[in-house]
PDB file of C-alpha atoms and ligand atoms in Angstrom:
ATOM      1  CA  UNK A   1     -31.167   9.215  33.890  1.00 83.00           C
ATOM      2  CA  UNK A   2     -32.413   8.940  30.353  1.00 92.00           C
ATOM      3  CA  UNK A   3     -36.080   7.952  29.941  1.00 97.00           C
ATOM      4  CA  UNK A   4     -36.376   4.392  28.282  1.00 98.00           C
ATOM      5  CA  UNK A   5     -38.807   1.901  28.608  1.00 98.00           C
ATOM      6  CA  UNK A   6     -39.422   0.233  32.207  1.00 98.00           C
ATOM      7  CA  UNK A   7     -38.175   3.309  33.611  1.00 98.00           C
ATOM      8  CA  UNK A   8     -40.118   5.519  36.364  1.00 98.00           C
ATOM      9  CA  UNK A   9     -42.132   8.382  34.682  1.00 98.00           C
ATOM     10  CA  UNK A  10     -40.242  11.404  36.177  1.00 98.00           C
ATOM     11  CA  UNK A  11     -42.622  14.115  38.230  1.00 98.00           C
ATOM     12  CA  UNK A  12     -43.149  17.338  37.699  1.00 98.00           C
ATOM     13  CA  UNK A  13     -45.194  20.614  38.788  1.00 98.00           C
ATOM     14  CA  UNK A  14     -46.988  22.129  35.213  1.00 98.00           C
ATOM     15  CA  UNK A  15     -49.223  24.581  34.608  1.00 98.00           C
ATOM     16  CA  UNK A  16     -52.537  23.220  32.335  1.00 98.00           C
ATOM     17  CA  UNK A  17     -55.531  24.145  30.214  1.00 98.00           C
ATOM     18  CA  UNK A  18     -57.519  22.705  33.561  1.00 98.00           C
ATOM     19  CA  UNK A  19     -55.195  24.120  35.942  1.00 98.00           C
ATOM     20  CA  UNK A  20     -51.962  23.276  37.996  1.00 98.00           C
ATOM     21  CA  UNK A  21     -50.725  19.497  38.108  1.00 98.00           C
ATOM     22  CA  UNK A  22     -48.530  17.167  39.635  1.00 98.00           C
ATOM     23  CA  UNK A  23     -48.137  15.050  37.088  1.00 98.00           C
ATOM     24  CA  UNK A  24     -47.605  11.516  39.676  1.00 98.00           C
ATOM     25  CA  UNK A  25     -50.867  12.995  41.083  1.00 98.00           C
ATOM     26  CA  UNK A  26     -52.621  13.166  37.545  1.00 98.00           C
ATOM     27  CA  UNK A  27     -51.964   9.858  36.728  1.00 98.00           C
ATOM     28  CA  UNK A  28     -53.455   8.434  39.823  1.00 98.00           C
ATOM     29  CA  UNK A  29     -54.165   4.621  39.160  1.00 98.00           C
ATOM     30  CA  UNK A  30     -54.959   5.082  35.355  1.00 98.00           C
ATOM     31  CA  UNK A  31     -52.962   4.602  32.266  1.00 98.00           C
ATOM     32  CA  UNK A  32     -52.092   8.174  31.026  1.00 99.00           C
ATOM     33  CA  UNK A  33     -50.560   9.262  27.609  1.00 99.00           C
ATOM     34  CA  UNK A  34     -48.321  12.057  27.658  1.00 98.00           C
ATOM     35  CA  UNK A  35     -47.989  13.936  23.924  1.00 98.00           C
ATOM     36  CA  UNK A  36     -46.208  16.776  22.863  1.00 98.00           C
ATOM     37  CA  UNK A  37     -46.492  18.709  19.797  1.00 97.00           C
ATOM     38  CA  UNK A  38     -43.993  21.440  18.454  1.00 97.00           C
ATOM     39  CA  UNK A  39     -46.462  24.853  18.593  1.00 96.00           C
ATOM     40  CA  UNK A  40     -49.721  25.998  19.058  1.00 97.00           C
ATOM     41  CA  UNK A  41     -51.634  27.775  16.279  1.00 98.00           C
ATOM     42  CA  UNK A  42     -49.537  25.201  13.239  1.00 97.00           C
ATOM     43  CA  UNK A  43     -51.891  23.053  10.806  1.00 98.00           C
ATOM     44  CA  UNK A  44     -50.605  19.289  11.832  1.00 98.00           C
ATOM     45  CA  UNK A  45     -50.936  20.071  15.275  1.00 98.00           C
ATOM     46  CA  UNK A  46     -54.545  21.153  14.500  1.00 98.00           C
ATOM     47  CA  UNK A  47     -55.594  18.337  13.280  1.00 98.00           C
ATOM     48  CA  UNK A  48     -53.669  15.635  15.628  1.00 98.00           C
ATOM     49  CA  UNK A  49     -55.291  17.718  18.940  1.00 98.00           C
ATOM     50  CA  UNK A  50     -58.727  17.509  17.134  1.00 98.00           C
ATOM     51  CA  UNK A  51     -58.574  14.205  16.017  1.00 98.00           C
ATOM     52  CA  UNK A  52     -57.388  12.823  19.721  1.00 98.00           C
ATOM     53  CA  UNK A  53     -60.268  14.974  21.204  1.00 98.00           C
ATOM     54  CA  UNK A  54     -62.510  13.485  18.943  1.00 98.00           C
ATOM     55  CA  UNK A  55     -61.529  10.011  19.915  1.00 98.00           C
ATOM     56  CA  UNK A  56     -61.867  10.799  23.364  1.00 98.00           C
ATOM     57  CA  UNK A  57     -64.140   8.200  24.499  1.00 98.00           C
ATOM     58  CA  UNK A  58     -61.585   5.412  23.443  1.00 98.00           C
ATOM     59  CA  UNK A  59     -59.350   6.461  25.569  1.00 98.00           C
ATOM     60  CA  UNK A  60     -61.841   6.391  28.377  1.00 98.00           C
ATOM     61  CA  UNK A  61     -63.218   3.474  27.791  1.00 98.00           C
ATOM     62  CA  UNK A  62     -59.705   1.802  27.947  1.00 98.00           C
ATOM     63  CA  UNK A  63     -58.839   4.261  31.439  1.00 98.00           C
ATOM     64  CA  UNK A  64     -56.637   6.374  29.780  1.00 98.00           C
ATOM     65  CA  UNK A  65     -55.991  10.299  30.707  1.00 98.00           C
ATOM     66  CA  UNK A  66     -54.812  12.188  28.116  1.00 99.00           C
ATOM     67  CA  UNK A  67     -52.197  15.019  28.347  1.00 99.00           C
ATOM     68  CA  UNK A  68     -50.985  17.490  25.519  1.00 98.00           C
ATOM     69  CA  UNK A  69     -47.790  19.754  26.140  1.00 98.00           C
ATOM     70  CA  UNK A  70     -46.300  22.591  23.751  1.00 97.00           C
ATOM     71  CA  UNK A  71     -43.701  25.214  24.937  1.00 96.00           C
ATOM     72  CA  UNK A  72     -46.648  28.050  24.470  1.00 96.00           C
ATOM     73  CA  UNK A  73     -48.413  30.196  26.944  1.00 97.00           C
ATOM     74  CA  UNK A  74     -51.532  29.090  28.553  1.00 98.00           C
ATOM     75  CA  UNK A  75     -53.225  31.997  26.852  1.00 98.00           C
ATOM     76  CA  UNK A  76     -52.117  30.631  23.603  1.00 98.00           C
ATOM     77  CA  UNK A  77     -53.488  27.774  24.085  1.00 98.00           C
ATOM     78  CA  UNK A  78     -56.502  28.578  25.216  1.00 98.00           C
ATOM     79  CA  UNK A  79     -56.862  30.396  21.856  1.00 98.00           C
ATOM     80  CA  UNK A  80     -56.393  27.690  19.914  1.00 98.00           C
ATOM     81  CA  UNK A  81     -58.316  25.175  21.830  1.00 98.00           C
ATOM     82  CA  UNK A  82     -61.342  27.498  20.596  1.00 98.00           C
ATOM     83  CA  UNK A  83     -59.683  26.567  16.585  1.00 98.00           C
ATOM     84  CA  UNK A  84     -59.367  22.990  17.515  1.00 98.00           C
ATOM     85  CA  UNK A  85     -63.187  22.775  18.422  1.00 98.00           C
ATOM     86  CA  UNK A  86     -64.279  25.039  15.524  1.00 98.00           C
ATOM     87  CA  UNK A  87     -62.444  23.241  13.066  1.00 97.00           C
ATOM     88  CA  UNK A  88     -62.429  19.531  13.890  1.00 97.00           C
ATOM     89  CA  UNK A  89     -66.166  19.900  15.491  1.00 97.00           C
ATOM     90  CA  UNK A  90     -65.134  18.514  18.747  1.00 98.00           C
ATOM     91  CA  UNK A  91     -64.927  19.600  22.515  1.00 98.00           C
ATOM     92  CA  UNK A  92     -61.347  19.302  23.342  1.00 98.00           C
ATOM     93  CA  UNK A  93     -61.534  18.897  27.262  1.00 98.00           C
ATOM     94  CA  UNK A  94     -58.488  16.800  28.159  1.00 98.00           C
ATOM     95  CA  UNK A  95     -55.416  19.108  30.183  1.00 98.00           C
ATOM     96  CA  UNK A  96     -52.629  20.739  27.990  1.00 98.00           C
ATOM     97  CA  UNK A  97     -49.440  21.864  29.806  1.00 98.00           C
ATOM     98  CA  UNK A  98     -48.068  25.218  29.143  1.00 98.00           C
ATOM     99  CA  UNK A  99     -44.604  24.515  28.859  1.00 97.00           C
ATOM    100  CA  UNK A 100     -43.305  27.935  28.063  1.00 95.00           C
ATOM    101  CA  UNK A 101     -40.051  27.369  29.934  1.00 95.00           C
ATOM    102  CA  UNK A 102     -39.378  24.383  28.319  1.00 95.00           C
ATOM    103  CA  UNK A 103     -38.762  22.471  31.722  1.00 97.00           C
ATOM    104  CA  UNK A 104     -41.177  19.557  31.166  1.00 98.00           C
ATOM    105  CA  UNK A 105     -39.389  19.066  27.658  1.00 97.00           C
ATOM    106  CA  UNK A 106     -36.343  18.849  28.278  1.00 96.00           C
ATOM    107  CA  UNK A 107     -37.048  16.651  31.390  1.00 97.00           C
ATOM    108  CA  UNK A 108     -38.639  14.113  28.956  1.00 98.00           C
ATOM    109  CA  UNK A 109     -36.008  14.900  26.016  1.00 96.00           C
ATOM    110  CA  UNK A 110     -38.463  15.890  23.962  1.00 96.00           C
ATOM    111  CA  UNK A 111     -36.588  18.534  22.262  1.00 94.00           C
ATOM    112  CA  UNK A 112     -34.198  17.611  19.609  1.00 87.00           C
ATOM    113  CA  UNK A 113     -31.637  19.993  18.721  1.00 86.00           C
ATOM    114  CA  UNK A 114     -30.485  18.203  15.562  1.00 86.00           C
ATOM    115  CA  UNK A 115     -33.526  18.246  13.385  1.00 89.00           C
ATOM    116  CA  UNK A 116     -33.646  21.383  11.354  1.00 91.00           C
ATOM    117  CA  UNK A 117     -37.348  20.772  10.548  1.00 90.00           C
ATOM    118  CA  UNK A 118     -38.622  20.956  13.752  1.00 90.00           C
ATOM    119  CA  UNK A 119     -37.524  24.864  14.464  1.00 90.00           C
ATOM    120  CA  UNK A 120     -39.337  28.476  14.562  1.00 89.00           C
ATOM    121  CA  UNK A 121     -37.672  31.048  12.959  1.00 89.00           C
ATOM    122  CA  UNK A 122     -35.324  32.317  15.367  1.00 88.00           C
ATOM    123  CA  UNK A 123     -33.813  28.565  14.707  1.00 88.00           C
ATOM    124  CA  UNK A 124     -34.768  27.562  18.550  1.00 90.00           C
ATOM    125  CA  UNK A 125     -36.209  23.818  18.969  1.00 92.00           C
ATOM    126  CA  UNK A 126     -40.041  23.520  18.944  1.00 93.00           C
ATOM    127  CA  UNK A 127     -40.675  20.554  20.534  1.00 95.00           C
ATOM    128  CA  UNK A 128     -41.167  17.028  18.614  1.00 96.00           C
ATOM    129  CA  UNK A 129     -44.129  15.190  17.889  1.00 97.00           C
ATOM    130  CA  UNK A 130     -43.416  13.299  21.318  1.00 98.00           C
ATOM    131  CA  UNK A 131     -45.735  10.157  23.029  1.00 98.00           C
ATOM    132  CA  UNK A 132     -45.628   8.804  26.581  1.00 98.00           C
ATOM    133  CA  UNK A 133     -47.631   6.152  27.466  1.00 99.00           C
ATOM    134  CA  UNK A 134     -47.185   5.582  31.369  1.00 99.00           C
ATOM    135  CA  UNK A 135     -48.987   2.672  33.421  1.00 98.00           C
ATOM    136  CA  UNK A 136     -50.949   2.947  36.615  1.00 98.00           C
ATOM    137  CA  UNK A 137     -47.575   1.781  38.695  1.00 98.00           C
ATOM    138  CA  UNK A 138     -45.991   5.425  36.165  1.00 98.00           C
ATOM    139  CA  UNK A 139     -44.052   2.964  34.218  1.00 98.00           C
ATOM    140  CA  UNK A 140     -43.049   4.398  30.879  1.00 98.00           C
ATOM    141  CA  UNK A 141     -44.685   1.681  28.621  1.00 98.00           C
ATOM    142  CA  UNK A 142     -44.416   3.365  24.788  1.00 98.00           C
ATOM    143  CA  UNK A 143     -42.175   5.534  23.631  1.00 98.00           C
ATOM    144  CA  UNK A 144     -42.736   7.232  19.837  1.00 98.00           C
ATOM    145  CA  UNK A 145     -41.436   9.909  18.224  1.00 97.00           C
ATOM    146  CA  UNK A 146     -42.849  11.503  14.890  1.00 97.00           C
ATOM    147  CA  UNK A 147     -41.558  13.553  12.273  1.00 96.00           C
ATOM    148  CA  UNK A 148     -42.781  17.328  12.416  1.00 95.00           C
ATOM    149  CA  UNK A 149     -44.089  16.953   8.874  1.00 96.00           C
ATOM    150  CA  UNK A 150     -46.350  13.840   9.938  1.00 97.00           C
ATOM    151  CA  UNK A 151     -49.154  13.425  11.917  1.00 98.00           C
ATOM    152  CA  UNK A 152     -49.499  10.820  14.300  1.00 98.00           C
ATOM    153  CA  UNK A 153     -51.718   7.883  14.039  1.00 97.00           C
ATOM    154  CA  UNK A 154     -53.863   7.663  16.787  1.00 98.00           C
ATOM    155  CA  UNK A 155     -55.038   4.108  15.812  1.00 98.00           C
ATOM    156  CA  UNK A 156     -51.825   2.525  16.521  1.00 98.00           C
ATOM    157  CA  UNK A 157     -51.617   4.536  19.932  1.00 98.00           C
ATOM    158  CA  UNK A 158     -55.023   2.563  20.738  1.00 98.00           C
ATOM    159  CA  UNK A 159     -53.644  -0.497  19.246  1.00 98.00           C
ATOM    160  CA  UNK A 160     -50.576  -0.297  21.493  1.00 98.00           C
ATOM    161  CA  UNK A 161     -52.305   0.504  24.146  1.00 98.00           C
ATOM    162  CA  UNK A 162     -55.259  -2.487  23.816  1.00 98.00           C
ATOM    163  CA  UNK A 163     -51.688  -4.694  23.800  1.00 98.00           C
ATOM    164  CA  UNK A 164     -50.237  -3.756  26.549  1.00 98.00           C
ATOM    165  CA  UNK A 165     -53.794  -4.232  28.644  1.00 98.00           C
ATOM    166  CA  UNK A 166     -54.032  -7.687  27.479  1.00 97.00           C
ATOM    167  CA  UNK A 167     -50.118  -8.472  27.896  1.00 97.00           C
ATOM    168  CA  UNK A 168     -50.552  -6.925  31.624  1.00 98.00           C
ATOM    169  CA  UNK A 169     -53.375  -9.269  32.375  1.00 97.00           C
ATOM    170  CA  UNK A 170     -52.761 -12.629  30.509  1.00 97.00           C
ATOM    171  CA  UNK A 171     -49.599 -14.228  29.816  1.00 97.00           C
ATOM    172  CA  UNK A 172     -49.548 -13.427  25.987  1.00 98.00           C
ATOM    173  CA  UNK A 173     -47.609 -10.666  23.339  1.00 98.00           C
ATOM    174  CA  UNK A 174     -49.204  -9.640  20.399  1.00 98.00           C
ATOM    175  CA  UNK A 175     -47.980  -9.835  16.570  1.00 98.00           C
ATOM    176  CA  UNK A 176     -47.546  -8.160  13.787  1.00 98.00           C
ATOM    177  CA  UNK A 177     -50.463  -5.597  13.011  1.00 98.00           C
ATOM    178  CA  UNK A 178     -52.606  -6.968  15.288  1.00 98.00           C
ATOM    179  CA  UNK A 179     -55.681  -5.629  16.376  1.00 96.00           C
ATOM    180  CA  UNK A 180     -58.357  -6.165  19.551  1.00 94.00           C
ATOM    181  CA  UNK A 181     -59.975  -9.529  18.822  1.00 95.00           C
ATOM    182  CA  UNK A 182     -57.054 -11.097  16.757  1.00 97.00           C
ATOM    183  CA  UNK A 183     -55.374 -14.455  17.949  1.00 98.00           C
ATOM    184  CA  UNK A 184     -52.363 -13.664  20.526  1.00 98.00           C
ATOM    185  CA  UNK A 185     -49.124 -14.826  21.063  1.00 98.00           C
ATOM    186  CA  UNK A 186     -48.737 -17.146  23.742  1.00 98.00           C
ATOM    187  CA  UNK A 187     -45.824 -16.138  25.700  1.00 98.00           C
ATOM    188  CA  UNK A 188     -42.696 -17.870  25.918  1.00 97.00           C
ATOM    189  CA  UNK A 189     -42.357 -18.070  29.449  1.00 98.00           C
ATOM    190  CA  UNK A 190     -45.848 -20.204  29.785  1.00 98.00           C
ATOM    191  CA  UNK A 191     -44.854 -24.053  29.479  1.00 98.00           C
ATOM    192  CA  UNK A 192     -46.822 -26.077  27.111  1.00 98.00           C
ATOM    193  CA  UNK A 193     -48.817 -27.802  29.963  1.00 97.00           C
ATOM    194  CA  UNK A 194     -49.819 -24.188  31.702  1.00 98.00           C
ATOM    195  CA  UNK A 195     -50.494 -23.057  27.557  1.00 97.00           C
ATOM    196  CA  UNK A 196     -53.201 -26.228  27.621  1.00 97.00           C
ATOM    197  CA  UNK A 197     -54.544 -24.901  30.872  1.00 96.00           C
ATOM    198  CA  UNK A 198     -54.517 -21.423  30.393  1.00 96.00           C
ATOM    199  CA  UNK A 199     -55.331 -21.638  26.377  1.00 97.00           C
ATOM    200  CA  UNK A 200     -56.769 -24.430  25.497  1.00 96.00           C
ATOM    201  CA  UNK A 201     -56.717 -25.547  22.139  1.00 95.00           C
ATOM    202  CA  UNK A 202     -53.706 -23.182  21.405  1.00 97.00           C
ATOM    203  CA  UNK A 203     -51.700 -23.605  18.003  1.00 98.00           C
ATOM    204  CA  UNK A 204     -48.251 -24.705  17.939  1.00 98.00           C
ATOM    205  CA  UNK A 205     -46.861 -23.241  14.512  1.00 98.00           C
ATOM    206  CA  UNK A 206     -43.088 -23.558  15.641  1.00 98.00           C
ATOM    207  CA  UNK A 207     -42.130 -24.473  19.332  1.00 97.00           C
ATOM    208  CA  UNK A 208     -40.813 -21.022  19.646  1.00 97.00           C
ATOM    209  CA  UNK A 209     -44.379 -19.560  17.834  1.00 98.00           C
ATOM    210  CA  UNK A 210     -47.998 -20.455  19.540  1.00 98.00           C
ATOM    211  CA  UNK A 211     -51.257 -18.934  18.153  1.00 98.00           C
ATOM    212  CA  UNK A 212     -54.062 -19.124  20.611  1.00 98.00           C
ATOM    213  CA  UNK A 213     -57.395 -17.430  20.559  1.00 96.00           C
ATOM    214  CA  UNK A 214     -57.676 -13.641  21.918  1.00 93.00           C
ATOM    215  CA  UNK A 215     -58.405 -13.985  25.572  1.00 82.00           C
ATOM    216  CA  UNK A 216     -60.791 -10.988  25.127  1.00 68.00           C
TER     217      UNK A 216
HETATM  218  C1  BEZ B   1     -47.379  21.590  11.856  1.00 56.95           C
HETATM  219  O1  BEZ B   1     -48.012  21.259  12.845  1.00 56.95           O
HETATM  220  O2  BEZ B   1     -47.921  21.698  10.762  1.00 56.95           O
HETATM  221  C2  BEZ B   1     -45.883  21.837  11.932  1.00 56.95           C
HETATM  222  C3  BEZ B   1     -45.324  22.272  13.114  1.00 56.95           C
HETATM  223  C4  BEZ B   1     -43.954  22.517  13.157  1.00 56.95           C
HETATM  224  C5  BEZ B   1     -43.158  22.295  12.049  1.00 56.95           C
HETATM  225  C6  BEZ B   1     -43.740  21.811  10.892  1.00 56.95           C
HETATM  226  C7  BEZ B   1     -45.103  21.583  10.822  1.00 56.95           C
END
């Protein structure tokens, strides 16, 4: 069953950087992002890991886990967790699987056998730049993947993420580039007399487009 959207977020049994998981168990009742990367001890990878360590706190503040994955040995990454630190000044202390076997990987497709820039020298897959974000009910929410030459950008994970908090709990979407704070979308589904109740004042721009201030 491919993974898509609305689908479950499949289990699985990993070792981490802070020991063995289930992965249904890790999520618990919080949002969790899942993110891959294609090797330990490689420069963009360096700096993604450092910068999402460094960011930390907005993911907890919004009650997301984070969760890395590479197909290296934990001892490998232990290694370069001390790197990460040393060279983005952080304290890196969110779980990164050890996915030497490559199960978790290819159980989330995240290796692509077509791209011949995303391969170590022996010509076998690293895996891609990958991002799950998976709901408290381990509902696959967002899924993005990123060139091996780019790194990701970690703003538009949050951005997503602030979205799809606000979507969950008010009837609204979200438009183009917007960001916490910004007027919303008021949903199609909501009727113009449940928009007056539940927005008042809400802008009608086209019957099919209504602005209304961010419920935040
Ligand atoms: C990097 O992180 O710099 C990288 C990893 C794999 C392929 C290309 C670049």
């Amino acid at each position: 069953m491919p993974i898509r959207l609305g689908t479950s977020a499949p289990n699985f049994q990993a070792q981490t950087t802070k020991g063995p998981i289930d992965f249904h168990q890790f999520i618990g009742n919080s949002w969790v992002v899942l993110f891959s990367h294609p090797a330990d001890f490689t420069p963009v990878c360096t700096t993604e890991l450092g910068e999402v360590a460094r960011r930390q706190s907005d993911f907890d503040s919004r009650g997301v886990k984070l969760i890395g994955l590479s197909a290296n040995k934990l001892e490998d990454h232990n290694k370069w967790i001390a790197d990460i630190n040393e060279i983005n000044n952080v304290d890196l202390s969110f779980p990164i699987i050890a996915d030497y076997e490559r199960k978790v990987s290819a159980l989330y497709d995240m290796l692509d056998y077509q791209d011949i820039t995303n391969v170590d020298t022996a010509g076998v897959p690293f895996t891609v730049r990958s991002v799950f974000v998976v709901d408290p009910k381990k509902t696959i929410r967002l899924i993005l993947s990123y060139p091996a030459s780019t790194g990701r950008n970690f703003d538009e994970l949050v951005r997503v993420i602030d979205s799809l908090q606000l979507g969950d709990k008010h009837r609204i979407t979200t438009p183009a580039n917007w960001r916490k704070g910004d007027d919303v979308i008021v949903h199609p589904s909501v009727t113009n007399e449940e928009a007056e109740k539940l927005f008042p004042g809400f802008k009608t721009v086209k019957p099919y487009l209504r602005l209304a201030k961010s419920p935040f």
